[in-house]
Coordinates of C-alpha atoms in Angstrom, one line a residue:
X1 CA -30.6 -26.1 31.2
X2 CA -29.1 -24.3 27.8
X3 CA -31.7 -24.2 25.5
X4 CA -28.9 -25.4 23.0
X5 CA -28.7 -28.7 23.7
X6 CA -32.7 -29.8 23.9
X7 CA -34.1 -31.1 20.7
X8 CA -36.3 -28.1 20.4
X9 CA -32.9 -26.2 20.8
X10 CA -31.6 -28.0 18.2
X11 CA -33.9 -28.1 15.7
X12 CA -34.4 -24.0 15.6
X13 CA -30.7 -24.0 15.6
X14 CA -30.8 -26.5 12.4
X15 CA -33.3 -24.4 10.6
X16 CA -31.1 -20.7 11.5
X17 CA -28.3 -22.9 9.9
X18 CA -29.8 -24.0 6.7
X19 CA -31.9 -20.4 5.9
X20 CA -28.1 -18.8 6.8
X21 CA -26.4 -21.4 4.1
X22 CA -29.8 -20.8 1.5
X23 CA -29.1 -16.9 1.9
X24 CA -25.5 -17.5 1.6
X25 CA -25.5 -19.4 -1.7
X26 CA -28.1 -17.0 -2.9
X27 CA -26.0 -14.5 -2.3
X28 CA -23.6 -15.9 -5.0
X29 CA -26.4 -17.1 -7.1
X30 CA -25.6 -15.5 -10.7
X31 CA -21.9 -16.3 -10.1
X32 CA -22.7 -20.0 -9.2
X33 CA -24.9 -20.0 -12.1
X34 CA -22.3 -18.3 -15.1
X35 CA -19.8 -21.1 -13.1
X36 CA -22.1 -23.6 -14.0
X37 CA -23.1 -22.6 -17.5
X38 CA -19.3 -22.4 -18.2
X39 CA -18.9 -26.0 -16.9
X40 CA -21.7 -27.6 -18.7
X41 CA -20.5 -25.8 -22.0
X42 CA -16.7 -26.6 -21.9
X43 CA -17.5 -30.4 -20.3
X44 CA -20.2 -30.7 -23.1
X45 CA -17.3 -29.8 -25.7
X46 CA -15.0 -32.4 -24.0
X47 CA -17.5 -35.3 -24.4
X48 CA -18.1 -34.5 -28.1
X49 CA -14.3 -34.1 -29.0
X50 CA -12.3 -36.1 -26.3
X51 CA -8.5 -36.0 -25.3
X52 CA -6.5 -37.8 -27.9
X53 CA -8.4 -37.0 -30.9
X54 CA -10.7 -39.1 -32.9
X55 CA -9.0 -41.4 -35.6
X56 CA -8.8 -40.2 -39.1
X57 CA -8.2 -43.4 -40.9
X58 CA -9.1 -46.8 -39.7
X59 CA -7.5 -49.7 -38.5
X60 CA -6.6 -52.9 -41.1
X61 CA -8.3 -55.2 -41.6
X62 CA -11.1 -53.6 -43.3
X63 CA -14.0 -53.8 -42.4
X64 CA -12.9 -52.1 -39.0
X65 CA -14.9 -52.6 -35.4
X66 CA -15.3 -50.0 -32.4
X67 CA -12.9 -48.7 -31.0
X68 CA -10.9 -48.6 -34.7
X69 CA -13.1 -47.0 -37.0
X70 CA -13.1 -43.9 -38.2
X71 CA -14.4 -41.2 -35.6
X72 CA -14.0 -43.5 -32.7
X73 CA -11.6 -42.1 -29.9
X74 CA -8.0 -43.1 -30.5
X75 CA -7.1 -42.9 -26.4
X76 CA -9.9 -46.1 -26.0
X77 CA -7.5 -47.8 -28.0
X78 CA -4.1 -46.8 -26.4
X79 CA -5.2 -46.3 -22.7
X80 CA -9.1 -48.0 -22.2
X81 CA -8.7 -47.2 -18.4
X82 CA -8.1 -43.5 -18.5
X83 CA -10.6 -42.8 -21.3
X84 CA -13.3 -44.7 -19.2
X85 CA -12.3 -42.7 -16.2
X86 CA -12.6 -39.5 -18.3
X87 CA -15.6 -39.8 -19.8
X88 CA -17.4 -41.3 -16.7
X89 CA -16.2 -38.2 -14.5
X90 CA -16.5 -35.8 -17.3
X91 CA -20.5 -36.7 -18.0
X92 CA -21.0 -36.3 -14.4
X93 CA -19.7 -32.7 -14.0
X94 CA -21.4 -32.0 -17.3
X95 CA -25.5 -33.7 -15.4
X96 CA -24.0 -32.5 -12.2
X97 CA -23.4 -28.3 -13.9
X98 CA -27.1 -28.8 -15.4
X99 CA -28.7 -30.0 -12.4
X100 CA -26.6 -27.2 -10.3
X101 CA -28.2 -24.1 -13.4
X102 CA -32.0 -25.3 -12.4
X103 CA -31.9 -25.9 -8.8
X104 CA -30.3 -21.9 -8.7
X105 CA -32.9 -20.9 -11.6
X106 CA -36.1 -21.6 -9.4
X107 CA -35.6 -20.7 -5.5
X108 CA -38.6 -22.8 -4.8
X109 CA -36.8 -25.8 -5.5
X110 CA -33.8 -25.4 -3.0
X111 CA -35.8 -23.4 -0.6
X112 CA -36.1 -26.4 1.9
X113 CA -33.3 -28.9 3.6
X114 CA -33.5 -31.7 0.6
X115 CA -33.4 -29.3 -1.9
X116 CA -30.5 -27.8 -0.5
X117 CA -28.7 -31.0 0.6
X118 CA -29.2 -31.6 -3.4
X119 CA -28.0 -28.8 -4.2
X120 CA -24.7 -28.6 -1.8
X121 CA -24.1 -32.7 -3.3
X122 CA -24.5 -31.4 -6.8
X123 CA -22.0 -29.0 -6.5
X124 CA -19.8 -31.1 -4.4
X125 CA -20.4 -33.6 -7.2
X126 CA -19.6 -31.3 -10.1
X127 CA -16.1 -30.7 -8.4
X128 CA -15.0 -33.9 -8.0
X129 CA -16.0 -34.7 -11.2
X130 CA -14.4 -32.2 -12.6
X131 CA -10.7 -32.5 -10.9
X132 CA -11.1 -36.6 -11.7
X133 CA -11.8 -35.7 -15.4
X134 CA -8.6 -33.3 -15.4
X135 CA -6.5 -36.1 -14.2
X136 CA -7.5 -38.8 -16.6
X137 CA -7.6 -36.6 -19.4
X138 CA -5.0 -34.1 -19.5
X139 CA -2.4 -36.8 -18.4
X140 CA -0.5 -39.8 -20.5
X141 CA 2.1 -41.1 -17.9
X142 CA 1.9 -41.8 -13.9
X143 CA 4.1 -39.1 -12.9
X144 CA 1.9 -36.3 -14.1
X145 CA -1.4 -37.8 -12.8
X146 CA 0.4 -38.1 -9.2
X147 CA 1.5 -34.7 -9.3
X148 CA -2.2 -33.5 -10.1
X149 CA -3.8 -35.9 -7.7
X150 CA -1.1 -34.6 -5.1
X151 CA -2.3 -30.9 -5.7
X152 CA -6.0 -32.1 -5.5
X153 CA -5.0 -33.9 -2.2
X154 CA -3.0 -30.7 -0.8
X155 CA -6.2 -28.5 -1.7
X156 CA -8.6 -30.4 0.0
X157 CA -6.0 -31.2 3.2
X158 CA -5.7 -27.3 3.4
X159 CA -8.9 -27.3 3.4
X160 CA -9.8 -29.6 6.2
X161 CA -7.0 -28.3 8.0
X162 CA -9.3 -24.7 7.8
X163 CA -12.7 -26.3 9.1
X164 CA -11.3 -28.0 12.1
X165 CA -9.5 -25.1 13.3
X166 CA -12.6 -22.5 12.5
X167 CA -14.7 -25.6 14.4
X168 CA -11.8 -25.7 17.5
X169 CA -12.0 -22.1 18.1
X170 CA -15.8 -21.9 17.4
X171 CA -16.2 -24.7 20.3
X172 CA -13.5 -23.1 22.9
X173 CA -15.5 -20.0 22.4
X174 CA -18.6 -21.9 23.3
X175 CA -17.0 -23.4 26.0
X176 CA -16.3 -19.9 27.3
X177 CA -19.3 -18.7 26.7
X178 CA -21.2 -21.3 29.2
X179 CA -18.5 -20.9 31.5
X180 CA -19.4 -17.2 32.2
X181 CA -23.0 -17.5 32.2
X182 CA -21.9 -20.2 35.2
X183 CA -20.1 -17.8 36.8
X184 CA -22.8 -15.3 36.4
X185 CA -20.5 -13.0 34.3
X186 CA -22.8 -11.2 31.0
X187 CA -21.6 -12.7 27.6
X188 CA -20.5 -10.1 25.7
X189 CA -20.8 -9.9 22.3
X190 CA -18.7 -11.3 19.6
X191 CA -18.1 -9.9 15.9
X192 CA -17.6 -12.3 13.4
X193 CA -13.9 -12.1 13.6
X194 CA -14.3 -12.4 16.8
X195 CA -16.5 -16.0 16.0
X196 CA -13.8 -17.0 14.0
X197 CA -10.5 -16.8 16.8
X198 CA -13.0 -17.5 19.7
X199 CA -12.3 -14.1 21.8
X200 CA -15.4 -11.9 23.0
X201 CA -16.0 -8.5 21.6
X202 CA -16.0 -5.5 23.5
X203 CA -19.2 -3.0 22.9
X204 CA -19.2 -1.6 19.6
X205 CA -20.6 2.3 19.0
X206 CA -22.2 3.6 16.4
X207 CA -19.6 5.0 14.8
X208 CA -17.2 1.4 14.4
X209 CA -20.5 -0.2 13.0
X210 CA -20.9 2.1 10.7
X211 CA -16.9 2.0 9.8
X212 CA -17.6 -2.0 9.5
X213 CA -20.4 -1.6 7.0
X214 CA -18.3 -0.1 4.3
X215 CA -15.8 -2.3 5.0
X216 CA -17.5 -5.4 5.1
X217 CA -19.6 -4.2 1.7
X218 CA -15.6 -3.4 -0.3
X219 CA -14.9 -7.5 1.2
X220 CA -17.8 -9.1 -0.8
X221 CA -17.1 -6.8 -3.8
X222 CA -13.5 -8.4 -3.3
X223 CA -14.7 -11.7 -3.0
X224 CA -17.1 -11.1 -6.3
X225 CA -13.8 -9.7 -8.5
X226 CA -12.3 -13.1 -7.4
X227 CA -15.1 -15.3 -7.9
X228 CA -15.7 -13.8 -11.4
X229 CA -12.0 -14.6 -12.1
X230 CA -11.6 -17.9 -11.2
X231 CA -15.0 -18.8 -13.0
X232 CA -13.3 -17.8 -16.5
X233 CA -10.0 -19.4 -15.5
X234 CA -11.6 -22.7 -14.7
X235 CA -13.0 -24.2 -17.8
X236 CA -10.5 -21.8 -19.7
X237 CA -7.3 -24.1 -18.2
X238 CA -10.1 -27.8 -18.5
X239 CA -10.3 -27.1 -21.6
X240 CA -6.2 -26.6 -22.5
X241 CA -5.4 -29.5 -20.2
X242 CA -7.3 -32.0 -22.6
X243 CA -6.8 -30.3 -26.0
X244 CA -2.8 -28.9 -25.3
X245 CA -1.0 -26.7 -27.6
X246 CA -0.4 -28.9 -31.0
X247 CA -2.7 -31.4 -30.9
X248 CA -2.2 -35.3 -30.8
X249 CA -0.7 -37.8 -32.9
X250 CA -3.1 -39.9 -34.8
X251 CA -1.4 -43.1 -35.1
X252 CA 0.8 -45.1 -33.6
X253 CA 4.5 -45.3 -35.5
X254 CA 8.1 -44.1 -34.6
X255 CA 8.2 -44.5 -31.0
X256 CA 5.0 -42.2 -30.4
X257 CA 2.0 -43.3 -29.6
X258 CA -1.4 -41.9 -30.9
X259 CA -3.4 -40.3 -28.8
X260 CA -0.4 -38.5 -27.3
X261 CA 0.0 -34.6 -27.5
X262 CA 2.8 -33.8 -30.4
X263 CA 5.0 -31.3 -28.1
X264 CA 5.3 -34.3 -25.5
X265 CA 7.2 -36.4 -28.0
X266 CA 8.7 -34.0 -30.2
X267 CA 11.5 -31.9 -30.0
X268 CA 9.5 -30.0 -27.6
X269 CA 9.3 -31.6 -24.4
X270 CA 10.7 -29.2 -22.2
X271 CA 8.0 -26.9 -23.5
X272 CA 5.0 -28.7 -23.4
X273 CA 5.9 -30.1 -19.7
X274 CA 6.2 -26.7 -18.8
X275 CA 3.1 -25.6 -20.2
X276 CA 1.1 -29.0 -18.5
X277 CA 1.9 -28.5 -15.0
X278 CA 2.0 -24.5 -15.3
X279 CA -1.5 -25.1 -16.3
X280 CA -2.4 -27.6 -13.6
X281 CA -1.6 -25.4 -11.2
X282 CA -3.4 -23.0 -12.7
X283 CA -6.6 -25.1 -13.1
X284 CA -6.3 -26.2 -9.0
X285 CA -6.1 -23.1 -7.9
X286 CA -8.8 -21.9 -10.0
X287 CA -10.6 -24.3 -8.2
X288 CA -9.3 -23.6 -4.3
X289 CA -10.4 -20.0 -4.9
X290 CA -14.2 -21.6 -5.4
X291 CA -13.9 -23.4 -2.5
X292 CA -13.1 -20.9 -0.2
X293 CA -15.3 -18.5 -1.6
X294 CA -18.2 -20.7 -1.7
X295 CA -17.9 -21.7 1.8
X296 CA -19.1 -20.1 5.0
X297 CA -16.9 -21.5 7.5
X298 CA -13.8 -21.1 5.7
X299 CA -14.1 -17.4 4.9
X300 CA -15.5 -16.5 8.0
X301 CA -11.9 -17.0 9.3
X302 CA -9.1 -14.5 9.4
X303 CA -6.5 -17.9 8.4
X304 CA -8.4 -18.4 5.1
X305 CA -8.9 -14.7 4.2
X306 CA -5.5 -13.8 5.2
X307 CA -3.4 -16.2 3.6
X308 CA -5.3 -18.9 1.3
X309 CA -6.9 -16.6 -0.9
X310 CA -3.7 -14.7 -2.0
X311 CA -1.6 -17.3 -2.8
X312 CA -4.1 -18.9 -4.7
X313 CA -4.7 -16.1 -6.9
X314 CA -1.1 -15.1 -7.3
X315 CA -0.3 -19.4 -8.1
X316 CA -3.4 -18.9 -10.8
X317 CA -2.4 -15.8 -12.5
X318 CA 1.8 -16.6 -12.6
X319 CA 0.5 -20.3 -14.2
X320 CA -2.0 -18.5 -16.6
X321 CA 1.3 -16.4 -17.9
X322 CA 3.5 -19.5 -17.8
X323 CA 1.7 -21.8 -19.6
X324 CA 0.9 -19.3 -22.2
X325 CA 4.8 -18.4 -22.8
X326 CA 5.3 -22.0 -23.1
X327 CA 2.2 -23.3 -25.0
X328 CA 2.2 -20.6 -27.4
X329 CA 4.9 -20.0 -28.9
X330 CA 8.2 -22.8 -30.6
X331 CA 10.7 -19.8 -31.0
X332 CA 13.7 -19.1 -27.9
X333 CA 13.4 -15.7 -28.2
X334 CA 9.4 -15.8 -28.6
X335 CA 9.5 -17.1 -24.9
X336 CA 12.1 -14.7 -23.8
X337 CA 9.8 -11.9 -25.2
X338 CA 6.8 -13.2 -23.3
X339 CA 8.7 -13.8 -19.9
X340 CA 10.3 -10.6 -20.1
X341 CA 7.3 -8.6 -21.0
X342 CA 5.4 -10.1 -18.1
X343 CA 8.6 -9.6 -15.7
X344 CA 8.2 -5.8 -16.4
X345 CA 5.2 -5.5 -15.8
X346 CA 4.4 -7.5 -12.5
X347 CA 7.6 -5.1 -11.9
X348 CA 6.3 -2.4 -12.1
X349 CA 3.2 -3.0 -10.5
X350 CA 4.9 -3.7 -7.6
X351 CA 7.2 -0.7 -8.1
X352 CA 4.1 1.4 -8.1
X353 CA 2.2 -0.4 -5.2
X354 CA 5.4 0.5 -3.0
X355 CA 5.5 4.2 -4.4
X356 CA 2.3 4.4 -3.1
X357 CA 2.4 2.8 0.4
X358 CA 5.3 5.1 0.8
X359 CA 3.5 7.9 -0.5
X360 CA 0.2 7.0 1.9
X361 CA 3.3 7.3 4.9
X362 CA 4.5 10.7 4.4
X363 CA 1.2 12.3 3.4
X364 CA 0.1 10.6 7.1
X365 CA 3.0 11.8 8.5
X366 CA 2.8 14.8 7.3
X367 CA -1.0 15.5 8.1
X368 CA -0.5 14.4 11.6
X369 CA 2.2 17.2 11.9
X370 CA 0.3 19.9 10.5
X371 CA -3.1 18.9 12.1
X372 CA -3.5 20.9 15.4
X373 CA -4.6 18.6 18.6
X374 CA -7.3 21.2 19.6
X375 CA -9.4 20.6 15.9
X376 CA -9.3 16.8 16.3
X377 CA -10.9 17.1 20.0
X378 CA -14.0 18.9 18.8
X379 CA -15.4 16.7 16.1
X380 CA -17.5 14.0 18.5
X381 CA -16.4 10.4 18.6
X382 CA -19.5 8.8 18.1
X383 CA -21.1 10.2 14.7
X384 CA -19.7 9.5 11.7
X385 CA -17.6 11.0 9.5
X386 CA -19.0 13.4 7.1
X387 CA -22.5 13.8 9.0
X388 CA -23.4 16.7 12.1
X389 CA -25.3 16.5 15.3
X390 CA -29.0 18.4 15.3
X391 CA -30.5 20.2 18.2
X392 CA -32.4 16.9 19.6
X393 CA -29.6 14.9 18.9
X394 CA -30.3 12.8 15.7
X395 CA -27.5 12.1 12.9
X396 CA -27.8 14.6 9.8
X397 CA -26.6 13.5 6.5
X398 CA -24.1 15.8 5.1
X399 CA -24.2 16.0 1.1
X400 CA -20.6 15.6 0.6
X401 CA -20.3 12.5 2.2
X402 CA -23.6 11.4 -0.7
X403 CA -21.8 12.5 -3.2
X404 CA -18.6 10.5 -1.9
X405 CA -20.4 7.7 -2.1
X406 CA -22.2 8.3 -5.1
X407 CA -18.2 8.3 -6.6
X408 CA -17.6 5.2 -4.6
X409 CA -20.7 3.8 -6.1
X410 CA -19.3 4.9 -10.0
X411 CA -16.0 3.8 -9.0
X412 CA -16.7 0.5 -8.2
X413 CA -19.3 -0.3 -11.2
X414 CA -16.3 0.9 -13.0
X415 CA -14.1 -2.0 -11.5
X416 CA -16.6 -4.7 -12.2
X417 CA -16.7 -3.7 -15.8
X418 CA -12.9 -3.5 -16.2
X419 CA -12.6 -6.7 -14.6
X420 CA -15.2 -8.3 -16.7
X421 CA -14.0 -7.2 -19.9
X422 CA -10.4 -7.9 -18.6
X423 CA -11.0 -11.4 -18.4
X424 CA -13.2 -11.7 -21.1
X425 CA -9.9 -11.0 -23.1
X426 CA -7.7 -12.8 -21.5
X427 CA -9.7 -15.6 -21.7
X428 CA -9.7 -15.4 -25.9
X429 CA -6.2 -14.7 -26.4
X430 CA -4.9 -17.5 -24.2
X431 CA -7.1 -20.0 -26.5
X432 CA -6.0 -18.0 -29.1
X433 CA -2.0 -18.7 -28.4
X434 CA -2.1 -22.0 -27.8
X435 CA -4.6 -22.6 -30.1
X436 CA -3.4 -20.5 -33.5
X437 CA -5.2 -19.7 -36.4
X438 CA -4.2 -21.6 -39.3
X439 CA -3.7 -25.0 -37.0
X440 CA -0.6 -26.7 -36.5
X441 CA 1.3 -29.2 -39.0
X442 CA 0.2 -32.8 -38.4
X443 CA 2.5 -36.2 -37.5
X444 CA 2.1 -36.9 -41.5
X445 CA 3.2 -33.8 -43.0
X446 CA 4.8 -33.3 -46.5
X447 CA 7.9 -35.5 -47.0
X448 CA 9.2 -33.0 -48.8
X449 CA 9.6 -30.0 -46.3
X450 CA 11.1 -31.5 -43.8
X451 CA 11.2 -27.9 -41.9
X452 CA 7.7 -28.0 -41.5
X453 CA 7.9 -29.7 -37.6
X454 CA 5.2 -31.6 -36.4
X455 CA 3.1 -29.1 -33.7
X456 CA 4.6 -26.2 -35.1
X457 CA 2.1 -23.4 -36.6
X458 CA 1.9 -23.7 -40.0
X459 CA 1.0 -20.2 -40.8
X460 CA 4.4 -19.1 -39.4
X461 CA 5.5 -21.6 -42.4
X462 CA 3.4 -20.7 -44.7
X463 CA 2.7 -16.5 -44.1
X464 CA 5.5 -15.6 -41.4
X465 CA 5.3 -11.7 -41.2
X466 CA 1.4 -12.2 -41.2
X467 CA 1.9 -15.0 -38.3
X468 CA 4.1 -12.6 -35.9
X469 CA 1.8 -9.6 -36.0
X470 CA -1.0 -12.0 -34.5
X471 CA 1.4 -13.4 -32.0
X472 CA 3.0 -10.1 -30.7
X473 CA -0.5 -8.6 -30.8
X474 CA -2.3 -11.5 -29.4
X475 CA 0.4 -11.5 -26.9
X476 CA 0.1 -7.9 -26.0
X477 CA -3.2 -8.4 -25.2
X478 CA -2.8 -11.0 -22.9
X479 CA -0.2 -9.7 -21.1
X480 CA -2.7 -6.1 -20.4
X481 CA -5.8 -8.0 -19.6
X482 CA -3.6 -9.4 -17.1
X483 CA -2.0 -6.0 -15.5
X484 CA -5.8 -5.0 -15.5
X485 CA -6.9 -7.9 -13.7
X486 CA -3.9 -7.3 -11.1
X487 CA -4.8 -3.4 -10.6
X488 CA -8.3 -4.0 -10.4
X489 CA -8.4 -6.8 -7.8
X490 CA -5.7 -4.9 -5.4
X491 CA -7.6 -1.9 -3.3
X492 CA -4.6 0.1 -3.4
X493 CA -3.9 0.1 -7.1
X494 CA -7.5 0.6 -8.0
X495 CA -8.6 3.7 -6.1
X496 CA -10.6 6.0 -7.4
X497 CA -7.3 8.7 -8.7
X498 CA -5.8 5.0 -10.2
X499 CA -8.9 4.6 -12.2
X500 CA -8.5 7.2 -14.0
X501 CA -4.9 7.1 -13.6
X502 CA -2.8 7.0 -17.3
X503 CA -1.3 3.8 -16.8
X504 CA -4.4 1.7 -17.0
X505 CA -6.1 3.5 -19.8
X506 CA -3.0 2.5 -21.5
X507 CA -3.2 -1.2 -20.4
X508 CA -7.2 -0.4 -21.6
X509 CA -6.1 0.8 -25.0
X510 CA -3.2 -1.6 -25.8
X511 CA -5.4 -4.5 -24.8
X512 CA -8.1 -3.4 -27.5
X513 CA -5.4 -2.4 -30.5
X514 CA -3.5 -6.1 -29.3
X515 CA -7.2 -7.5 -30.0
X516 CA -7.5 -5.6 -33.6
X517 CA -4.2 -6.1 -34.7
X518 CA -4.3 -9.8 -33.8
X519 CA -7.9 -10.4 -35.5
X520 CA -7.2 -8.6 -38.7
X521 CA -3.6 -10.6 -38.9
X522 CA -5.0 -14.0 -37.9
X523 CA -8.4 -14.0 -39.3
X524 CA -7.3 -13.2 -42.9
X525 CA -4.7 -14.4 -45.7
X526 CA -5.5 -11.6 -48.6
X527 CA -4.0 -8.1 -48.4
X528 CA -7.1 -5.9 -49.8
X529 CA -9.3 -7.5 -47.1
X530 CA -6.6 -7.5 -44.2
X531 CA -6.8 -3.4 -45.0
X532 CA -10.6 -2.9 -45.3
X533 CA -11.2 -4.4 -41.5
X534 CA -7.8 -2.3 -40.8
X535 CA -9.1 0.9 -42.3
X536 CA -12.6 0.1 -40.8
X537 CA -11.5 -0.1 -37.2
X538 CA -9.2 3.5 -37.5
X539 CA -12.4 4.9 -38.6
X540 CA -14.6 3.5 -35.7
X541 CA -11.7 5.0 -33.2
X542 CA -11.8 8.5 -35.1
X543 CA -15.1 8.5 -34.8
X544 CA -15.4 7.9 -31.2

């Protein structure tokens, strides 16, 4: 009789499970807990300042009553269901992120199945929440809210599609398993890709396994950059989904209602529809990457791995550039600029990557040629590159391979800080472009400057020249925190000679002179202060 399928069997096999899933989500405990700090922070901001706005001016006949005083959310007025919605789903990501930060801040807590189970529901909790709060809030009409609830739906199908196959081929290879031990036949063993189609594993030597460590060790560093990512890009897109690019109109007059964002009814649509479900796809596949990362089962399969996370990074990254060529500029050839800048450069990334496959051919090519059959035959198949055989036998440790991986070691710290600070940026200047210095003109602008639209940046009205040198910079900057996110998270472009390879210093250093230029043009409207920061930061580069 297995020892499986008795409850004693069981029960040990419950336990393995639940220490595996505790190790696993301790694994990613300081990513889970900056996801969750970001969540609590940008949900908290969305409770105090709502989609819609607050009203300004209240409501005849004076004295006014809730909902139409002053302060009191204009969207509980115009739309009571969807606000409820919101805020309902909106305070329970903001309890469910805060319950999430202390069960992660003391192990002792989660360290036993109802803590867990708490845990795994809080989180499960938190991004439900989360998605239902996107929905209500970011959307006025039923078209948009189907299209987001059909990308929440084709997310989580995807994903169930994932767990049953994994679960299928986990049970055939069970099945094949017991099927040899009946026949008397040795199981032999399986590697986790293995586990994941259901096919046994040959024997593996010494010298694969120690080919699989690095290997395995470069995927979770992967899986880190990616995590990191989509942890700034989540609240970043929540965030510009309920407060869009030009704000809301504050009453209700003309054919517009209040509450509604200004581009949506202005001479903008196009634009701000553009920017919406650019965004929204951005914000769900923020979200799928998460889920696949936070999840054993589904990144335990080749399917997932493969295919899944790709996409889902490529959909978040083209939205993040979309909606911030349509959110943050009015202008034709503003946009144009911003497309084509970003064409060029996802061109020429790809130019390069297929330089350098091709380049990684012929130099194999050519060292296969030139590499005489006799020299390969005399290194022994089972130690490890880089080490020697002693007279007893044992593996010695050559220095040069240490000092490889010392340089691995340098060269991916290097990585995690260019990604870091990458993101970091790109995460200000896309709140910065749709979200302008000097605001944006209101519904009830001057009567007499009828140029001055409603949505449009008023201090491209009011200081022009000053206005473009924030939104070229600002824009530069965007557009290289995003070529350095791209180089760092591909293994090809990000080897150790592309580290220190010109074109990303550049991205480095246009990314911090975009960030200068953009703050000393944005945060100031005098010209002897506009020149002290300016002649400040040419002195802190001098000097350095």
């Amino acid at each position: 009789m297995d020892t499986a399928t008795t409850p004693a069997g069981k029960g040990i096999t419950a336990a393995k499970q639940q220490k595996e899933d505790l190790e696993f989500l301790w694994k990613w405990r300081k990513y889970l807990l900056l996801l969750a700090t970001l969540v609590a922070s940008v949900t908290y901001a969305a409770g105090l300042n709502p989609p819609g706005g607050v009203r300004s001016d209240e409501v005849p006949p004076l004295p006014a009553a809730y909902p139409d005083r002053v302060g009191d959310p204009v969207l509980l007025t115009t739309n009571e269901r969807r606000y409820t919605a919101f805020f309902y789903c909106n305070a329970a990501a903001f309890i469910a992120s805060l319950v999430v930060i202390m069960f992660l801040l003391d192990r002792r807590i989660s360290d036993n199945s109802v803590g867990l189970t708490v845990l795994r529901s809080a989180m499960l909790l938190d991004l439900l929440a989360l998605m239902a709060a996107f929905t209500a809030g970011s959307c006025r009409d039923v078209a948009a809210s189907a299209y987001v609830s059909a990308l929440f739906a084709l997310v989580f199908a995807c994903v169930a599609v994932h767990v049953h196959v994994h679960k299928a081929r986990e049970k055939q290879a069970a099945a094949t398993s017991l099927a040899d031990k009946a026949r008397g036949e040795p199981a032999a063993a399986t590697s986790p890709s293995d586990k994941a189609r259901g096919e046994p594993a040959a024997a593996t030597s010494p010298m694969e396994k120690a080919g699989e460590r690095p290997a395995a060790a470069a995927t979770s560093r992967a899986d880190k950059f990616l995590l990191l990512l989509a942890t700034f890009a989540t609240p970043l897109t929540y965030g510009a989904g309920l407060v869009p690019p030009g704000g809301f109109w504050s009453q209700t007059e003309a054919g517009h209602l209040a509450g509604a964002p200004l581009l949506h009814d202005g001479p903008y649509k196009i634009r701000y529809n553009v920017f919406f479900y650019a965004n929204a796809n951005s914000f769900v596949a923020s979200l799928a990457i998460i889920m696949l990362l936070m999840s054993r089962t589904l990144m335990s399969g080749s399917l997932a791995r493969s295919h899944a996370l790709p996409v889902c990074v490529l959909v978040e990254l083209l939205g993040l550039m979309a909606a911030f060529a349509a959110g943050s500029c009015r202008r034709i050839d503003t946009t144009v600029y911003v497309v084509c800048l970003a064409g060029l450069v996802l061109l020429s990334i790809v130019l390069q990557a297929k330089a350098m496959y091709t380049f990684e051919q012929w130099r194999a090519y050519v060292r296969r040629a030139l590499t005489c059959a006799n020299l390969e035959l005399e290194q022994e198949p089972d130690t490890p590159p880089g080490n020697s055989r002693g007279d007893s036998g044992e593996v010695r440790v050559d220095r040069t391979s240490t000092i490889q991986n010392w340089q691995v070691d340098k060269v991916e710290e290097s990585r995690s800080l260019l990604l870091l600070l990458a993101t970091l940026a790109a995460t200000v200047t896309y709140q910065a472009g749709l979200s302008p210095p000097g605001g944006v003109w209101p519904d009830n602008h001057d009567p007499g400057h009828p140029d001055h639209i409603p949505g449009n940046p008023i201090l491209l009205d009011m200081h022009p020249k000053r206005y473009k040198v924030f939104y070229y910079c600002n824009t530069a900057a965007f557009v290289a925190s995003v070529v350095i996110i791209i180089i760092v998270q591909s293994k090809e472009l990000s080897s150790p000679a592309t580290i220190r390879r010109a074109a990303l210093k550049t991205a480095m250093v246009l990314n911090l002179f975009g960030l200068m230029g953009a703050y000393v043009a944005g945060s100031f409207r005098d010209a002897p202060t506009t020149i002290y920061v300016f002649s400040l930061a040419v002195a802190v580069f001098v000097y350095l």
